[in-house]
PDB file of C-alpha atoms and ligand atoms in Angstrom:
ATOM      1  CA  MET A   1      35.615   1.650 -66.096  1.00 87.00           C
ATOM      2  CA  LEU A   2      33.562   2.372 -62.959  1.00 95.00           C
ATOM      3  CA  GLU A   3      35.368   1.136 -59.893  1.00 96.00           C
ATOM      4  CA  LEU A   4      33.980   1.317 -56.403  1.00 97.00           C
ATOM      5  CA  LYS A   5      36.581   0.833 -53.739  1.00 97.00           C
ATOM      6  CA  ASN A   6      35.827   0.206 -50.077  1.00 97.00           C
ATOM      7  CA  LEU A   7      32.620   2.158 -50.206  1.00 97.00           C
ATOM      8  CA  THR A   8      31.262   2.619 -46.700  1.00 98.00           C
ATOM      9  CA  LYS A   9      28.196   4.494 -45.550  1.00 98.00           C
ATOM     10  CA  VAL A  10      27.322   5.177 -41.968  1.00 98.00           C
ATOM     11  CA  ILE A  11      24.012   6.834 -41.121  1.00 96.00           C
ATOM     12  CA  GLY A  12      23.710   7.843 -37.497  1.00 95.00           C
ATOM     13  CA  GLU A  13      25.091   4.893 -35.542  1.00 94.00           C
ATOM     14  CA  LYS A  14      24.300   2.381 -38.236  1.00 96.00           C
ATOM     15  CA  ILE A  15      26.737   1.006 -40.796  1.00 97.00           C
ATOM     16  CA  ILE A  16      24.625   0.669 -43.916  1.00 98.00           C
ATOM     17  CA  LEU A  17      27.405  -0.170 -46.402  1.00 98.00           C
ATOM     18  CA  ARG A  18      30.605  -1.965 -45.424  1.00 97.00           C
ATOM     19  CA  ASN A  19      33.653  -1.772 -47.650  1.00 97.00           C
ATOM     20  CA  ILE A  20      31.952  -2.443 -50.928  1.00 97.00           C
ATOM     21  CA  THR A  21      34.456  -3.082 -53.690  1.00 97.00           C
ATOM     22  CA  LEU A  22      32.918  -3.708 -57.073  1.00 97.00           C
ATOM     23  CA  THR A  23      33.812  -2.923 -60.677  1.00 97.00           C
ATOM     24  CA  LEU A  24      31.358  -2.263 -63.450  1.00 97.00           C
ATOM     25  CA  ARG A  25      33.256  -3.449 -66.489  1.00 96.00           C
ATOM     26  CA  GLU A  26      33.151  -1.834 -69.900  1.00 95.00           C
ATOM     27  CA  GLY A  27      29.998  -2.876 -71.745  1.00 96.00           C
ATOM     28  CA  GLU A  28      28.736  -5.338 -69.149  1.00 97.00           C
ATOM     29  CA  THR A  29      25.416  -5.490 -67.363  1.00 98.00           C
ATOM     30  CA  LEU A  30      25.891  -6.143 -63.682  1.00 98.00           C
ATOM     31  CA  ALA A  31      22.902  -6.892 -61.497  1.00 98.00           C
ATOM     32  CA  VAL A  32      22.935  -6.267 -57.756  1.00 98.00           C
ATOM     33  CA  ILE A  33      20.393  -8.308 -55.847  1.00 98.00           C
ATOM     34  CA  GLY A  34      19.811  -8.936 -52.161  1.00 97.00           C
ATOM     35  CA  PRO A  35      17.227  -9.061 -49.387  1.00 96.00           C
ATOM     36  CA  ASN A  36      15.117  -6.043 -48.537  1.00 95.00           C
ATOM     37  CA  GLY A  37      17.113  -3.665 -46.359  1.00 96.00           C
ATOM     38  CA  ALA A  38      20.467  -5.017 -47.566  1.00 97.00           C
ATOM     39  CA  GLY A  39      21.570  -1.527 -48.592  1.00 97.00           C
ATOM     40  CA  LYS A  40      20.986  -1.709 -52.351  1.00 98.00           C
ATOM     41  CA  SER A  41      19.341   1.684 -52.669  1.00 97.00           C
ATOM     42  CA  THR A  42      21.902   3.296 -50.378  1.00 97.00           C
ATOM     43  CA  PHE A  43      24.626   1.769 -52.526  1.00 97.00           C
ATOM     44  CA  PHE A  44      22.894   3.138 -55.620  1.00 96.00           C
ATOM     45  CA  LYS A  45      22.586   6.632 -54.157  1.00 95.00           C
ATOM     46  CA  CYS A  46      26.226   6.705 -53.045  1.00 94.00           C
ATOM     47  CA  THR A  47      27.362   5.611 -56.483  1.00 94.00           C
ATOM     48  CA  VAL A  48      25.329   8.135 -58.468  1.00 92.00           C
ATOM     49  CA  GLY A  49      26.060  11.024 -56.104  1.00 89.00           C
ATOM     50  CA  LEU A  50      22.689  11.428 -54.374  1.00 90.00           C
ATOM     51  CA  LEU A  51      24.408  10.513 -51.102  1.00 93.00           C
ATOM     52  CA  GLN A  52      27.940  11.160 -49.959  1.00 93.00           C
ATOM     53  CA  PRO A  53      29.743   7.951 -48.985  1.00 95.00           C
ATOM     54  CA  SER A  54      31.338   8.060 -45.513  1.00 96.00           C
ATOM     55  CA  SER A  55      34.541   6.657 -46.964  1.00 96.00           C
ATOM     56  CA  GLY A  56      35.857   4.882 -50.005  1.00 96.00           C
ATOM     57  CA  GLU A  57      36.514   5.828 -53.574  1.00 94.00           C
ATOM     58  CA  ILE A  58      34.624   5.995 -56.831  1.00 94.00           C
ATOM     59  CA  ILE A  59      36.887   5.805 -59.851  1.00 94.00           C
ATOM     60  CA  LEU A  60      35.529   6.581 -63.278  1.00 93.00           C
ATOM     61  CA  ASP A  61      37.728   5.885 -66.301  1.00 90.00           C
ATOM     62  CA  GLY A  62      40.781   5.864 -64.054  1.00 89.00           C
ATOM     63  CA  GLU A  63      40.019   9.125 -62.269  1.00 88.00           C
ATOM     64  CA  ALA A  64      38.758   9.493 -58.726  1.00 89.00           C
ATOM     65  CA  VAL A  65      35.371  11.185 -58.599  1.00 88.00           C
ATOM     66  CA  LYS A  66      35.371  13.774 -55.834  1.00 80.00           C
ATOM     67  CA  LYS A  67      32.580  16.160 -56.589  1.00 75.00           C
ATOM     68  CA  LYS A  68      30.174  15.235 -59.336  1.00 74.00           C
ATOM     69  CA  SER A  69      31.245  17.461 -62.200  1.00 76.00           C
ATOM     70  CA  ALA A  70      29.047  18.048 -65.236  1.00 75.00           C
ATOM     71  CA  ALA A  71      31.276  15.663 -67.201  1.00 77.00           C
ATOM     72  CA  VAL A  72      30.739  12.902 -64.644  1.00 82.00           C
ATOM     73  CA  LYS A  73      27.008  13.533 -64.533  1.00 83.00           C
ATOM     74  CA  LYS A  74      26.865  13.284 -68.298  1.00 85.00           C
ATOM     75  CA  LYS A  75      28.635   9.932 -68.260  1.00 92.00           C
ATOM     76  CA  ILE A  76      26.499   8.325 -65.570  1.00 93.00           C
ATOM     77  CA  GLY A  77      22.763   8.316 -66.188  1.00 94.00           C
ATOM     78  CA  PHE A  78      20.571   7.056 -63.395  1.00 94.00           C
ATOM     79  CA  LEU A  79      17.022   6.069 -62.771  1.00 93.00           C
ATOM     80  CA  GLY A  80      16.090   5.739 -59.122  1.00 91.00           C
ATOM     81  CA  HIS A  81      12.873   5.919 -57.154  1.00 86.00           C
ATOM     82  CA  GLU A  82      12.614   9.659 -57.559  1.00 83.00           C
ATOM     83  CA  SER A  83      12.639  10.885 -61.116  1.00 79.00           C
ATOM     84  CA  PHE A  84      13.184  14.628 -60.542  1.00 88.00           C
ATOM     85  CA  LEU A  85      10.707  15.757 -63.160  1.00 94.00           C
ATOM     86  CA  TYR A  86       8.974  19.132 -63.168  1.00 95.00           C
ATOM     87  CA  SER A  87       5.291  18.435 -62.703  1.00 94.00           C
ATOM     88  CA  ASN A  88       4.135  21.812 -64.010  1.00 95.00           C
ATOM     89  CA  MET A  89       5.981  21.265 -67.282  1.00 97.00           C
ATOM     90  CA  THR A  90       5.212  19.132 -70.312  1.00 98.00           C
ATOM     91  CA  PRO A  91       7.392  16.180 -71.412  1.00 98.00           C
ATOM     92  CA  LEU A  92       9.003  18.292 -74.108  1.00 98.00           C
ATOM     93  CA  GLU A  93       9.707  21.132 -71.673  1.00 98.00           C
ATOM     94  CA  ASN A  94      11.216  18.694 -69.166  1.00 98.00           C
ATOM     95  CA  LEU A  95      13.544  17.262 -71.802  1.00 98.00           C
ATOM     96  CA  ARG A  96      14.502  20.702 -73.106  1.00 97.00           C
ATOM     97  CA  PHE A  97      15.321  21.891 -69.624  1.00 96.00           C
ATOM     98  CA  TYR A  98      17.392  18.841 -68.800  1.00 94.00           C
ATOM     99  CA  GLY A  99      19.046  18.643 -72.219  1.00 95.00           C
ATOM    100  CA  LYS A 100      20.273  22.218 -71.920  1.00 94.00           C
ATOM    101  CA  LEU A 101      22.109  21.371 -68.699  1.00 91.00           C
ATOM    102  CA  PHE A 102      24.144  18.842 -70.647  1.00 90.00           C
ATOM    103  CA  LYS A 103      24.400  20.876 -73.833  1.00 92.00           C
ATOM    104  CA  VAL A 104      22.776  18.076 -75.793  1.00 94.00           C
ATOM    105  CA  ARG A 105      23.140  18.603 -79.525  1.00 95.00           C
ATOM    106  CA  ASP A 106      20.048  18.627 -81.748  1.00 97.00           C
ATOM    107  CA  LEU A 107      18.053  18.811 -78.549  1.00 98.00           C
ATOM    108  CA  GLU A 108      14.677  19.442 -80.159  1.00 97.00           C
ATOM    109  CA  LYS A 109      14.982  16.601 -82.643  1.00 98.00           C
ATOM    110  CA  LYS A 110      16.406  14.191 -80.118  1.00 98.00           C
ATOM    111  CA  SER A 111      13.763  14.995 -77.509  1.00 98.00           C
ATOM    112  CA  LYS A 112      11.006  14.266 -79.989  1.00 98.00           C
ATOM    113  CA  GLU A 113      12.656  11.036 -81.112  1.00 97.00           C
ATOM    114  CA  LEU A 114      12.950   9.862 -77.535  1.00 97.00           C
ATOM    115  CA  LEU A 115       9.347  10.761 -76.753  1.00 98.00           C
ATOM    116  CA  LYS A 116       8.307   8.681 -79.758  1.00 97.00           C
ATOM    117  CA  GLU A 117      10.492   5.824 -78.576  1.00 95.00           C
ATOM    118  CA  VAL A 118       8.870   5.754 -75.142  1.00 95.00           C
ATOM    119  CA  GLY A 119       5.356   6.267 -76.512  1.00 94.00           C
ATOM    120  CA  LEU A 120       4.748   9.745 -75.131  1.00 97.00           C
ATOM    121  CA  TYR A 121       4.899  11.790 -78.311  1.00 98.00           C
ATOM    122  CA  LEU A 122       1.137  12.365 -78.385  1.00 97.00           C
ATOM    123  CA  PHE A 123       1.388  13.835 -74.879  1.00 97.00           C
ATOM    124  CA  ARG A 124       4.464  15.952 -75.572  1.00 97.00           C
ATOM    125  CA  ASP A 125       2.659  19.219 -74.757  1.00 97.00           C
ATOM    126  CA  THR A 126       0.553  18.003 -71.825  1.00 97.00           C
ATOM    127  CA  PRO A 127       1.654  19.056 -68.332  1.00 97.00           C
ATOM    128  CA  ILE A 128       2.758  15.899 -66.572  1.00 97.00           C
ATOM    129  CA  HIS A 129       0.980  16.428 -63.237  1.00 95.00           C
ATOM    130  CA  SER A 130      -1.898  14.279 -64.536  1.00 92.00           C
ATOM    131  CA  PHE A 131       0.367  11.460 -65.745  1.00 94.00           C
ATOM    132  CA  SER A 132       0.179   7.904 -64.381  1.00 89.00           C
ATOM    133  CA  ARG A 133       3.196   6.293 -62.739  1.00 84.00           C
ATOM    134  CA  GLY A 134       3.822   4.348 -65.958  1.00 87.00           C
ATOM    135  CA  MET A 135       3.821   7.519 -68.052  1.00 91.00           C
ATOM    136  CA  LEU A 136       6.143   9.294 -65.631  1.00 92.00           C
ATOM    137  CA  GLN A 137       8.521   6.330 -65.732  1.00 90.00           C
ATOM    138  CA  ARG A 138       8.499   6.492 -69.536  1.00 92.00           C
ATOM    139  CA  LEU A 139       9.433  10.155 -69.382  1.00 95.00           C
ATOM    140  CA  ALA A 140      12.107   9.431 -66.782  1.00 94.00           C
ATOM    141  CA  ILE A 141      13.578   6.852 -69.177  1.00 94.00           C
ATOM    142  CA  ALA A 142      13.610   9.359 -72.032  1.00 96.00           C
ATOM    143  CA  LYS A 143      15.253  11.902 -69.745  1.00 96.00           C
ATOM    144  CA  VAL A 144      18.034   9.578 -68.631  1.00 95.00           C
ATOM    145  CA  LEU A 145      18.826   8.595 -72.225  1.00 96.00           C
ATOM    146  CA  LEU A 146      18.933  12.166 -73.547  1.00 96.00           C
ATOM    147  CA  PRO A 147      22.624  12.925 -72.780  1.00 94.00           C
ATOM    148  CA  GLU A 148      23.619   9.449 -74.093  1.00 94.00           C
ATOM    149  CA  PRO A 149      25.333   8.279 -70.897  1.00 95.00           C
ATOM    150  CA  LYS A 150      28.089   5.647 -71.126  1.00 95.00           C
ATOM    151  CA  ILE A 151      26.894   4.133 -67.879  1.00 96.00           C
ATOM    152  CA  LEU A 152      23.330   3.494 -66.826  1.00 97.00           C
ATOM    153  CA  MET A 153      22.429   2.880 -63.182  1.00 97.00           C
ATOM    154  CA  LEU A 154      18.939   1.577 -62.510  1.00 97.00           C
ATOM    155  CA  ASP A 155      17.365   0.985 -59.088  1.00 97.00           C
ATOM    156  CA  GLU A 156      14.416  -1.430 -59.342  1.00 95.00           C
ATOM    157  CA  PRO A 157      13.378  -0.001 -62.702  1.00 93.00           C
ATOM    158  CA  HIS A 158      10.645  -2.603 -63.368  1.00 91.00           C
ATOM    159  CA  THR A 159       8.800  -2.001 -60.110  1.00 88.00           C
ATOM    160  CA  GLY A 160       5.275  -0.696 -60.596  1.00 82.00           C
ATOM    161  CA  LEU A 161       5.371  -0.855 -64.382  1.00 86.00           C
ATOM    162  CA  ASP A 162       2.650  -2.491 -66.457  1.00 86.00           C
ATOM    163  CA  GLN A 163       3.586  -5.266 -68.878  1.00 89.00           C
ATOM    164  CA  GLU A 164       3.841  -2.947 -71.827  1.00 88.00           C
ATOM    165  CA  ALA A 165       6.181  -0.589 -69.991  1.00 88.00           C
ATOM    166  CA  VAL A 166       8.325  -3.535 -68.826  1.00 92.00           C
ATOM    167  CA  ALA A 167       8.666  -4.686 -72.430  1.00 93.00           C
ATOM    168  CA  LEU A 168       9.576  -1.167 -73.505  1.00 93.00           C
ATOM    169  CA  LEU A 169      12.175  -0.809 -70.755  1.00 93.00           C
ATOM    170  CA  ASN A 170      13.741  -4.171 -71.611  1.00 96.00           C
ATOM    171  CA  ARG A 171      13.842  -3.306 -75.299  1.00 95.00           C
ATOM    172  CA  ILE A 172      15.673  -0.089 -74.459  1.00 95.00           C
ATOM    173  CA  ILE A 173      18.068  -1.855 -72.086  1.00 96.00           C
ATOM    174  CA  LYS A 174      18.916  -4.427 -74.774  1.00 96.00           C
ATOM    175  CA  GLU A 175      19.434  -1.690 -77.345  1.00 95.00           C
ATOM    176  CA  LYS A 176      21.849   0.082 -74.985  1.00 96.00           C
ATOM    177  CA  GLN A 177      23.668  -3.179 -74.235  1.00 96.00           C
ATOM    178  CA  GLN A 178      24.237  -3.697 -77.946  1.00 96.00           C
ATOM    179  CA  GLY A 179      25.506  -0.142 -78.216  1.00 96.00           C
ATOM    180  CA  GLY A 180      28.145  -0.862 -75.542  1.00 96.00           C
ATOM    181  CA  THR A 181      26.615   0.981 -72.587  1.00 97.00           C
ATOM    182  CA  SER A 182      27.642  -0.399 -69.181  1.00 97.00           C
ATOM    183  CA  ILE A 183      24.631  -1.035 -66.997  1.00 98.00           C
ATOM    184  CA  LEU A 184      24.223  -1.594 -63.299  1.00 98.00           C
ATOM    185  CA  ILE A 185      20.760  -2.786 -62.419  1.00 98.00           C
ATOM    186  CA  ILE A 186      19.400  -3.282 -58.938  1.00 98.00           C
ATOM    187  CA  SER A 187      16.435  -5.598 -58.871  1.00 96.00           C
ATOM    188  CA  HIS A 188      14.623  -8.205 -56.846  1.00 91.00           C
ATOM    189  CA  ASP A 189      13.046  -9.639 -59.979  1.00 93.00           C
ATOM    190  CA  PHE A 190      15.014 -12.805 -60.716  1.00 95.00           C
ATOM    191  CA  GLU A 191      13.496 -13.280 -64.151  1.00 94.00           C
ATOM    192  CA  GLN A 192      14.521  -9.814 -65.277  1.00 95.00           C
ATOM    193  CA  VAL A 193      17.961 -10.222 -63.757  1.00 96.00           C
ATOM    194  CA  HIS A 194      18.457 -13.544 -65.479  1.00 96.00           C
ATOM    195  CA  ALA A 195      17.264 -12.160 -68.798  1.00 95.00           C
ATOM    196  CA  LEU A 196      19.350  -8.988 -68.699  1.00 96.00           C
ATOM    197  CA  ALA A 197      22.544  -9.428 -66.683  1.00 97.00           C
ATOM    198  CA  ASP A 198      25.992 -10.768 -67.568  1.00 96.00           C
ATOM    199  CA  ARG A 199      27.043 -10.915 -63.936  1.00 96.00           C
ATOM    200  CA  VAL A 200      25.223 -10.838 -60.622  1.00 97.00           C
ATOM    201  CA  ALA A 201      26.399  -9.623 -57.218  1.00 98.00           C
ATOM    202  CA  ILE A 202      24.601 -10.346 -53.964  1.00 98.00           C
ATOM    203  CA  LEU A 203      24.471  -7.634 -51.342  1.00 98.00           C
ATOM    204  CA  LYS A 204      23.611  -8.648 -47.798  1.00 97.00           C
ATOM    205  CA  LYS A 205      23.791  -6.476 -44.677  1.00 97.00           C
ATOM    206  CA  GLY A 206      25.737  -3.850 -46.605  1.00 97.00           C
ATOM    207  CA  LYS A 207      28.352  -6.258 -47.942  1.00 97.00           C
ATOM    208  CA  VAL A 208      28.944  -7.887 -51.299  1.00 97.00           C
ATOM    209  CA  VAL A 209      28.886 -11.542 -50.282  1.00 97.00           C
ATOM    210  CA  ASP A 210      29.271 -13.228 -53.686  1.00 96.00           C
ATOM    211  CA  THR A 211      29.243 -12.602 -57.417  1.00 96.00           C
ATOM    212  CA  ILE A 212      28.625 -14.976 -60.291  1.00 95.00           C
ATOM    213  CA  GLU A 213      28.958 -14.875 -64.083  1.00 94.00           C
ATOM    214  CA  LEU A 214      25.707 -15.796 -65.755  1.00 93.00           C
ATOM    215  CA  ALA A 215      27.245 -18.157 -68.256  1.00 77.00           C
ATOM    216  CA  GLN A 216      24.745 -19.489 -70.732  1.00 74.00           C
ATOM    217  CA  HIS A 217      24.407 -22.787 -68.918  1.00 79.00           C
ATOM    218  CA  LEU A 218      23.295 -21.207 -65.638  1.00 90.00           C
ATOM    219  CA  ASP A 219      19.528 -21.234 -65.898  1.00 93.00           C
ATOM    220  CA  LEU A 220      17.038 -19.276 -63.840  1.00 95.00           C
ATOM    221  CA  GLN A 221      16.472 -22.074 -61.310  1.00 95.00           C
ATOM    222  CA  GLU A 222      20.211 -22.490 -60.782  1.00 95.00           C
ATOM    223  CA  MET A 223      20.623 -18.765 -60.296  1.00 96.00           C
ATOM    224  CA  LYS A 224      17.862 -18.779 -57.670  1.00 96.00           C
ATOM    225  CA  ALA A 225      19.423 -21.781 -55.937  1.00 96.00           C
ATOM    226  CA  TRP A 226      22.786 -19.991 -55.823  1.00 96.00           C
ATOM    227  CA  TYR A 227      21.122 -16.911 -54.342  1.00 97.00           C
ATOM    228  CA  GLU A 228      19.243 -18.858 -51.653  1.00 97.00           C
ATOM    229  CA  LYS A 229      22.387 -20.726 -50.648  1.00 97.00           C
ATOM    230  CA  VAL A 230      24.584 -17.620 -50.486  1.00 96.00           C
ATOM    231  CA  VAL A 231      22.029 -15.561 -48.556  1.00 96.00           C
ATOM    232  CA  LYS A 232      21.478 -18.375 -46.064  1.00 95.00           C
ATOM    233  CA  GLU A 233      25.167 -18.948 -45.419  1.00 93.00           C
ATOM    234  CA  ALA A 234      26.487 -15.390 -45.555  1.00 84.00           C
TER     235      ALA A 234
HETATM  236  P1  ADP B 301      17.472  -1.943 -49.911  1.00 81.54           P
HETATM  237  O1  ADP B 301      17.397  -1.001 -51.068  1.00 81.54           O
HETATM  238  O2  ADP B 301      18.419  -3.076 -50.142  1.00 81.54           O
HETATM  239  O3  ADP B 301      16.122  -2.457 -49.518  1.00 81.54           O
HETATM  240  P2  ADP B 301      18.220   0.399 -48.358  1.00 81.54           P
HETATM  241  O4  ADP B 301      19.487   0.904 -48.917  1.00 81.54           O
HETATM  242  O5  ADP B 301      16.972   1.099 -48.742  1.00 81.54           O
HETATM  243  O6  ADP B 301      18.079  -1.172 -48.658  1.00 81.54           O
HETATM  244  O7  ADP B 301      18.315   0.395 -46.787  1.00 81.54           O
HETATM  245  C1  ADP B 301      19.354  -0.300 -46.106  1.00 81.54           C
HETATM  246  C2  ADP B 301      19.254  -0.065 -44.618  1.00 81.54           C
HETATM  247  O8  ADP B 301      19.587   1.269 -44.336  1.00 81.54           O
HETATM  248  C3  ADP B 301      17.872  -0.320 -44.038  1.00 81.54           C
HETATM  249  O9  ADP B 301      18.019  -0.914 -42.789  1.00 81.54           O
HETATM  250  C4  ADP B 301      17.305   1.083 -43.900  1.00 81.54           C
HETATM  251  O10 ADP B 301      16.385   1.131 -42.857  1.00 81.54           O
HETATM  252  C5  ADP B 301      18.556   1.889 -43.601  1.00 81.54           C
HETATM  253  N1  ADP B 301      18.459   3.290 -44.080  1.00 81.54           N
HETATM  254  C6  ADP B 301      18.365   3.693 -45.367  1.00 81.54           C
HETATM  255  N2  ADP B 301      18.331   5.030 -45.458  1.00 81.54           N
HETATM  256  C7  ADP B 301      18.400   5.480 -44.192  1.00 81.54           C
HETATM  257  C8  ADP B 301      18.400   6.788 -43.596  1.00 81.54           C
HETATM  258  N3  ADP B 301      18.321   7.888 -44.333  1.00 81.54           N
HETATM  259  N4  ADP B 301      18.481   6.855 -42.253  1.00 81.54           N
HETATM  260  C9  ADP B 301      18.563   5.744 -41.496  1.00 81.54           C
HETATM  261  N5  ADP B 301      18.581   4.517 -41.993  1.00 81.54           N
HETATM  262  C10 ADP B 301      18.489   4.359 -43.306  1.00 81.54           C
HETATM  263 MG1   MG B 302      14.048  -2.008 -50.132  1.00 81.54          MG
HETATM  264 MG1   MG B 303      15.934  -0.401 -52.383  1.00 81.54          MG
END
């Protein structure tokens, strides 16, 4: 459903992404892992529209995505390192503002439900400038879920979260998986990747060097061994 074809990104003189071709299949969770500096975040930004790829195509449900239309933005929800929240607003105001952009139905009710789900309901009317990183991440999660995207793109979503927030995030990811959402998750956390993904791709020096299906018999140690071997040889 989301096809990336020959995605290339050049910044200055440097080729950051080289001909990445990867498909996020309907309803699957695909993890992208790789060494620091491999280009994972650049790949993420090019895919969600925060950066313009130098060349290549992004095809969503059979149609080439040129400019990110509202319809495309509604289909692809993303959670990156920046959460684009308004710090002078409360959680409820942030969700209202964002929900209106996507003409979310029953916005008020849905916003409150989501704030309950992420454990921020008690703080719904508190300006978020005093929030901890964990609280902001909770709000960012609520925000990304509000338009009910068909595709979720997550760049290192577990980083910096406390245990409780990690559990919450994983519960939400599993709920979305069961509901048929396609998920692309970038992570360096092998345990999370092993627990959540159906398929794993390794990115090294801007190239996809291997992918593997996480069949039930591939345990965490075997997945790590595969990664070490591929990264060494690629
Ligand atoms: P990863 O997320 O896998 O750690 P990044 O996508 O953040 O990798 O970075 C990949 C490479 O691209 C790194 O070498 C980084 O220094 C370089 N890079 C990323 N963004 C820029 C930029 N805006 N200008 C120049 N180089 C960049
Ligand atoms: Mg990095
Ligand atoms: Mg990164």
